[in-house]
Amino acid sequence: EEWRDRGAAVGARQETDSNGQVQTRVVKKGVKDFNFGRTLGEGSYSTVLAATDRQNQKEYAIKVLDKRHIIKEKKVKYVNIERDTLNRLTEHPGIVRLYYTFQDERSLYFVLDLASGGELLGVLKKLGSFDIECTQFYGAQILDSVAYMHSRGVIHRDLKPENVLLDRNMHTKITDFGTAKILPDPAASGSGLDVVPGSPTDGADNDRANSFVGTAEYVSPELLNRSNACKASDLWAFGCIIYQLIAGRPPFKAANEYLTFQKILSLQYTFPDGFPPAARDLVERLLVLDPAHRLPIEHIKNHEFFDGIQWGKNLWRNPPPHLK
Ligand SMILES: O=C(O)C[C@H](Cc1nc2cc(Cl)cc(Cl)c2[nH]1)c1ccc(Cl)cc1
């Protein structure tokens, strides 16, 4: 029977030897265990290829990174953050799953879920914009996944329609955790006496990250004000995504990044005519400059815009509305 230790590319097989003794043979998956197929995507530091496990014919997406390039560009930290983050986020249908990592002399390999529906951004560009029902459904799946991430102490920090993939059943899978932040585990931090309630470090840096990341159109004001990302930074990006699914473009977009940042910091955006009132109210409660005043996830789930959405397992079992 096959079991695999989550973080490493370890598979074990039970075999009976000549004396009838059951032996466990530990095998590490490697490049030779896969047939590589078409290129699914190219990043600045990685190439993603479709691949089939030669043993069980299962299809995966394998993200390949060149070691020399990673070291030269000082991205070692990001690769290991991506691995560690994905190893923590293993129990949710809306997060791309990491099955194995391995390396050979030249490259590093992430063996991931194959999301054959491509990027949500691609579907949005093809359709122009989503109707309310599709925005509710895809918004709800993204929110459910962000809630799980946050419950595991992970802030994504670069949520955007490019990082929301679609699987063969057109359900969402959030990907690209290289710029995520794993919050220090409050329970694990020593005796707990080191953070005295009310002390300057109480909750401040514990739930804040400390490096600049993100894509201009979705970056939160707190990041631009040089304070750190927090869980609410992902909710700002979520507000931008809901706006974009309905309007067909993100709320803050200018001729260059600097002008985009100016619009964000001055909250300079408008709703197109006909933008549905419930969606407008939700977006207005998320695109709030002070992260502490953004609608928390439980309140978003109860917001009128999501009336009729069944949260929990059914959100992932029911077929998605037809994208038209
Ligand atoms: O086997 C593991 O899971 C741990 C290794 C850790 C690791 N070994 C590395 C070697 C190099 Cl040259 C660069 C990075 Cl970022 C490296 N990260 C690893 C291997 C592959 C991947 Cl994708 C991530 C981490």
Coordinates of N, CA and C in Angstrom, one line a residue, residues 116-200:
S116 N -6.6 21.8 -14.6 CA -6.6 21.8 -16.1 C -7.5 22.9 -16.6
G117 N -8.2 23.7 -15.7 CA -9.1 24.7 -16.2 C -8.4 26.1 -16.4
G118 N -7.1 26.1 -16.0 CA -6.3 27.3 -16.2 C -6.6 28.3 -15.2
E119 N -6.3 29.6 -15.5 CA -6.4 30.7 -14.5 C -7.8 31.3 -14.5
L120 N -8.3 31.7 -13.4 CA -9.6 32.4 -13.3 C -9.5 33.7 -14.2
L121 N -8.3 34.3 -14.2 CA -8.1 35.5 -15.0 C -8.4 35.3 -16.5
G122 N -7.9 34.1 -16.9 CA -8.2 33.8 -18.4 C -9.6 33.7 -18.7
V123 N -10.4 33.1 -17.8 CA -11.8 32.9 -18.0 C -12.5 34.3 -18.0
L124 N -12.1 35.1 -17.0 CA -12.7 36.4 -16.9 C -12.4 37.3 -18.1
K125 N -11.2 37.2 -18.7 CA -10.8 38.0 -19.8 C -11.7 37.5 -21.0
K126 N -11.9 36.2 -21.1 CA -12.7 35.7 -22.2 C -14.1 36.2 -22.2
L127 N -14.7 36.1 -20.9 CA -16.1 36.5 -20.8 C -16.3 38.0 -20.6
G128 N -15.2 38.7 -20.3 CA -15.4 40.2 -20.0 C -15.7 40.4 -18.6
S129 N -16.8 39.8 -18.1 CA -17.1 40.0 -16.7 C -18.0 38.8 -16.3
F130 N -18.2 38.6 -15.0 CA -19.1 37.5 -14.5 C -20.4 38.1 -14.1
D131 N -21.5 37.2 -14.2 CA -22.8 37.6 -13.7 C -22.8 37.4 -12.2
I132 N -23.8 37.9 -11.5 CA -23.8 37.9 -10.1 C -23.7 36.4 -9.5
E133 N -24.4 35.5 -10.1 CA -24.4 34.1 -9.6 C -22.9 33.5 -9.6
C134 N -22.2 33.8 -10.7 CA -20.9 33.3 -10.9 C -19.9 34.0 -9.9
T135 N -20.1 35.3 -9.7 CA -19.3 36.1 -8.8 C -19.5 35.6 -7.4
Q136 N -20.8 35.3 -7.1 CA -21.1 34.8 -5.7 C -20.3 33.4 -5.5
F137 N -20.5 32.6 -6.5 CA -19.9 31.2 -6.3 C -18.4 31.3 -6.2
Y138 N -17.8 31.9 -7.2 CA -16.3 31.9 -7.2 C -15.7 32.8 -6.1
G139 N -16.5 33.9 -5.7 CA -16.1 34.7 -4.6 C -16.1 33.8 -3.3
A140 N -17.2 33.0 -3.2 CA -17.4 32.2 -2.0 C -16.3 31.2 -1.8
Q141 N -15.9 30.5 -2.9 CA -14.9 29.5 -2.9 C -13.5 30.1 -2.5
I142 N -13.2 31.3 -3.1 CA -12.0 32.0 -2.8 C -12.0 32.4 -1.3
L143 N -13.1 32.9 -0.8 CA -13.1 33.3 0.6 C -13.0 32.1 1.5
D144 N -13.6 31.0 1.2 CA -13.6 29.8 2.0 C -12.1 29.3 2.1
S145 N -11.4 29.4 1.0 CA -10.0 29.0 1.0 C -9.1 30.0 1.8
V146 N -9.4 31.3 1.7 CA -8.6 32.3 2.4 C -8.9 32.1 3.9
A147 N -10.1 31.8 4.3 CA -10.4 31.5 5.7 C -9.6 30.3 6.3
Y148 N -9.5 29.3 5.4 CA -8.7 28.1 5.9 C -7.2 28.5 6.0
M149 N -6.7 29.2 5.0 CA -5.3 29.7 5.0 C -5.1 30.4 6.3
H150 N -5.9 31.4 6.6 CA -5.7 32.2 7.8 C -5.8 31.4 9.1
S151 N -6.7 30.4 9.1 CA -6.8 29.6 10.3 C -5.6 28.7 10.5
R152 N -4.8 28.5 9.4 CA -3.5 27.8 9.6 C -2.3 28.8 9.7
G153 N -2.6 30.1 10.0 CA -1.6 31.1 10.2 C -0.8 31.5 8.9
V154 N -1.5 31.3 7.8 CA -0.8 31.7 6.5 C -1.5 32.9 5.9
I155 N -0.7 33.9 5.5 CA -1.2 35.1 4.8 C -0.7 34.9 3.3
H156 N -1.6 34.9 2.3 CA -1.1 34.7 1.0 C -0.3 35.8 0.4
R157 N -0.8 37.1 0.6 CA -0.1 38.3 0.3 C 0.0 38.6 -1.2
D158 N -0.5 37.7 -2.1 CA -0.5 38.1 -3.5 C -1.7 37.5 -4.2
L159 N -2.9 37.6 -3.5 CA -4.1 37.1 -4.1 C -4.5 37.9 -5.3
K160 N -4.8 37.2 -6.4 CA -5.3 37.9 -7.6 C -5.8 36.9 -8.6
P161 N -6.6 37.2 -9.6 CA -7.2 36.2 -10.4 C -6.2 35.3 -11.2
E162 N -5.0 35.8 -11.3 CA -4.0 34.9 -11.9 C -3.6 33.7 -11.0
N163 N -3.7 34.0 -9.7 CA -3.3 32.9 -8.7 C -4.5 32.1 -8.3
V164 N -5.6 32.3 -8.9 CA -6.8 31.4 -8.7 C -6.9 30.5 -9.9
L165 N -6.6 29.2 -9.7 CA -6.6 28.3 -10.9 C -8.0 27.6 -10.8
L166 N -8.3 26.9 -11.9 CA -9.6 26.1 -12.0 C -9.3 24.7 -12.3
D167 N -9.9 23.8 -11.5 CA -9.6 22.3 -11.8 C -10.6 21.9 -12.9
R168 N -10.6 20.6 -13.2 CA -11.4 20.1 -14.3 C -12.9 20.2 -14.1
N169 N -13.3 20.4 -12.8 CA -14.7 20.6 -12.5 C -15.0 22.1 -12.4
M170 N -14.1 22.9 -12.8 CA -14.2 24.4 -12.7 C -14.4 24.8 -11.2
H171 N -13.8 24.1 -10.3 CA -13.7 24.6 -8.9 C -12.3 25.3 -8.7
T172 N -12.3 26.2 -7.8 CA -11.0 27.0 -7.7 C -9.9 26.3 -6.9
K173 N -8.7 26.6 -7.2 CA -7.5 26.2 -6.5 C -6.6 27.3 -6.4
I174 N -6.3 27.8 -5.2 CA -5.4 29.0 -5.0 C -4.0 28.5 -5.1
T175 N -3.1 29.2 -5.8 CA -1.7 28.7 -6.0 C -0.8 29.9 -5.7
D176 N 0.5 29.6 -5.9 CA 1.6 30.6 -5.8 C 1.8 31.1 -4.4
F177 N 2.4 30.3 -3.5 CA 2.6 30.6 -2.1 C 4.0 31.1 -1.8
G178 N 4.8 31.4 -2.9 CA 6.2 31.7 -2.7 C 6.3 33.0 -1.9
T179 N 5.3 33.9 -2.0 CA 5.4 35.2 -1.3 C 4.4 35.2 -0.1
A180 N 4.0 34.0 0.4 CA 3.1 33.9 1.5 C 3.9 34.2 2.8
K181 N 3.2 34.4 3.9 CA 3.9 34.6 5.2 C 3.2 33.6 6.2
I182 N 4.1 32.9 6.8 CA 3.6 32.0 7.9 C 3.7 32.8 9.2
L183 N 2.6 33.0 9.9 CA 2.6 33.8 11.1 C 3.2 32.9 12.2
P184 N 4.0 33.5 13.1 CA 4.5 32.7 14.2 C 3.4 32.0 15.0
D185 N 3.5 30.8 15.3 CA 2.4 30.1 16.0 C 2.3 30.5 17.4
P186 N 1.3 31.3 17.8 CA 1.2 31.9 19.2 C 1.3 30.8 20.2
A187 N 0.7 29.6 19.9 CA 0.8 28.5 20.9 C 2.2 28.0 21.1
A188 N 2.9 28.0 20.0 CA 4.3 27.4 20.1 C 5.3 28.3 20.6
S189 N 4.9 29.6 20.8 CA 6.0 30.6 21.1 C 6.4 30.4 22.6
G190 N 7.2 29.5 22.9 CA 7.7 29.4 24.3 C 6.6 29.2 25.3
S191 N 6.9 29.8 26.5 CA 5.9 29.6 27.6 C 4.7 30.5 27.4
G192 N 4.8 31.4 26.4 CA 3.7 32.3 26.2 C 3.9 33.5 27.1
L193 N 4.9 33.5 28.0 CA 5.1 34.7 28.8 C 5.9 35.7 28.1
D194 N 6.5 35.3 26.9 CA 7.4 36.3 26.3 C 6.6 37.4 25.6
V195 N 5.3 37.1 25.4 CA 4.5 38.2 24.8 C 3.4 38.6 25.9
V196 N 3.9 39.6 26.7 CA 3.0 40.0 27.8 C 1.8 40.8 27.2
P197 N 0.5 40.5 27.5 CA -0.6 41.3 26.9 C -0.4 42.8 27.1
G198 N -0.5 43.5 25.9 CA -0.4 45.0 26.0 C 1.0 45.4 25.8
S199 N 2.0 44.4 25.7 CA 3.3 44.8 25.5 C 3.4 45.2 24.0
P200 N 4.5 46.0 23.6 CA 4.5 46.5 22.2 C 4.5 45.3 21.2

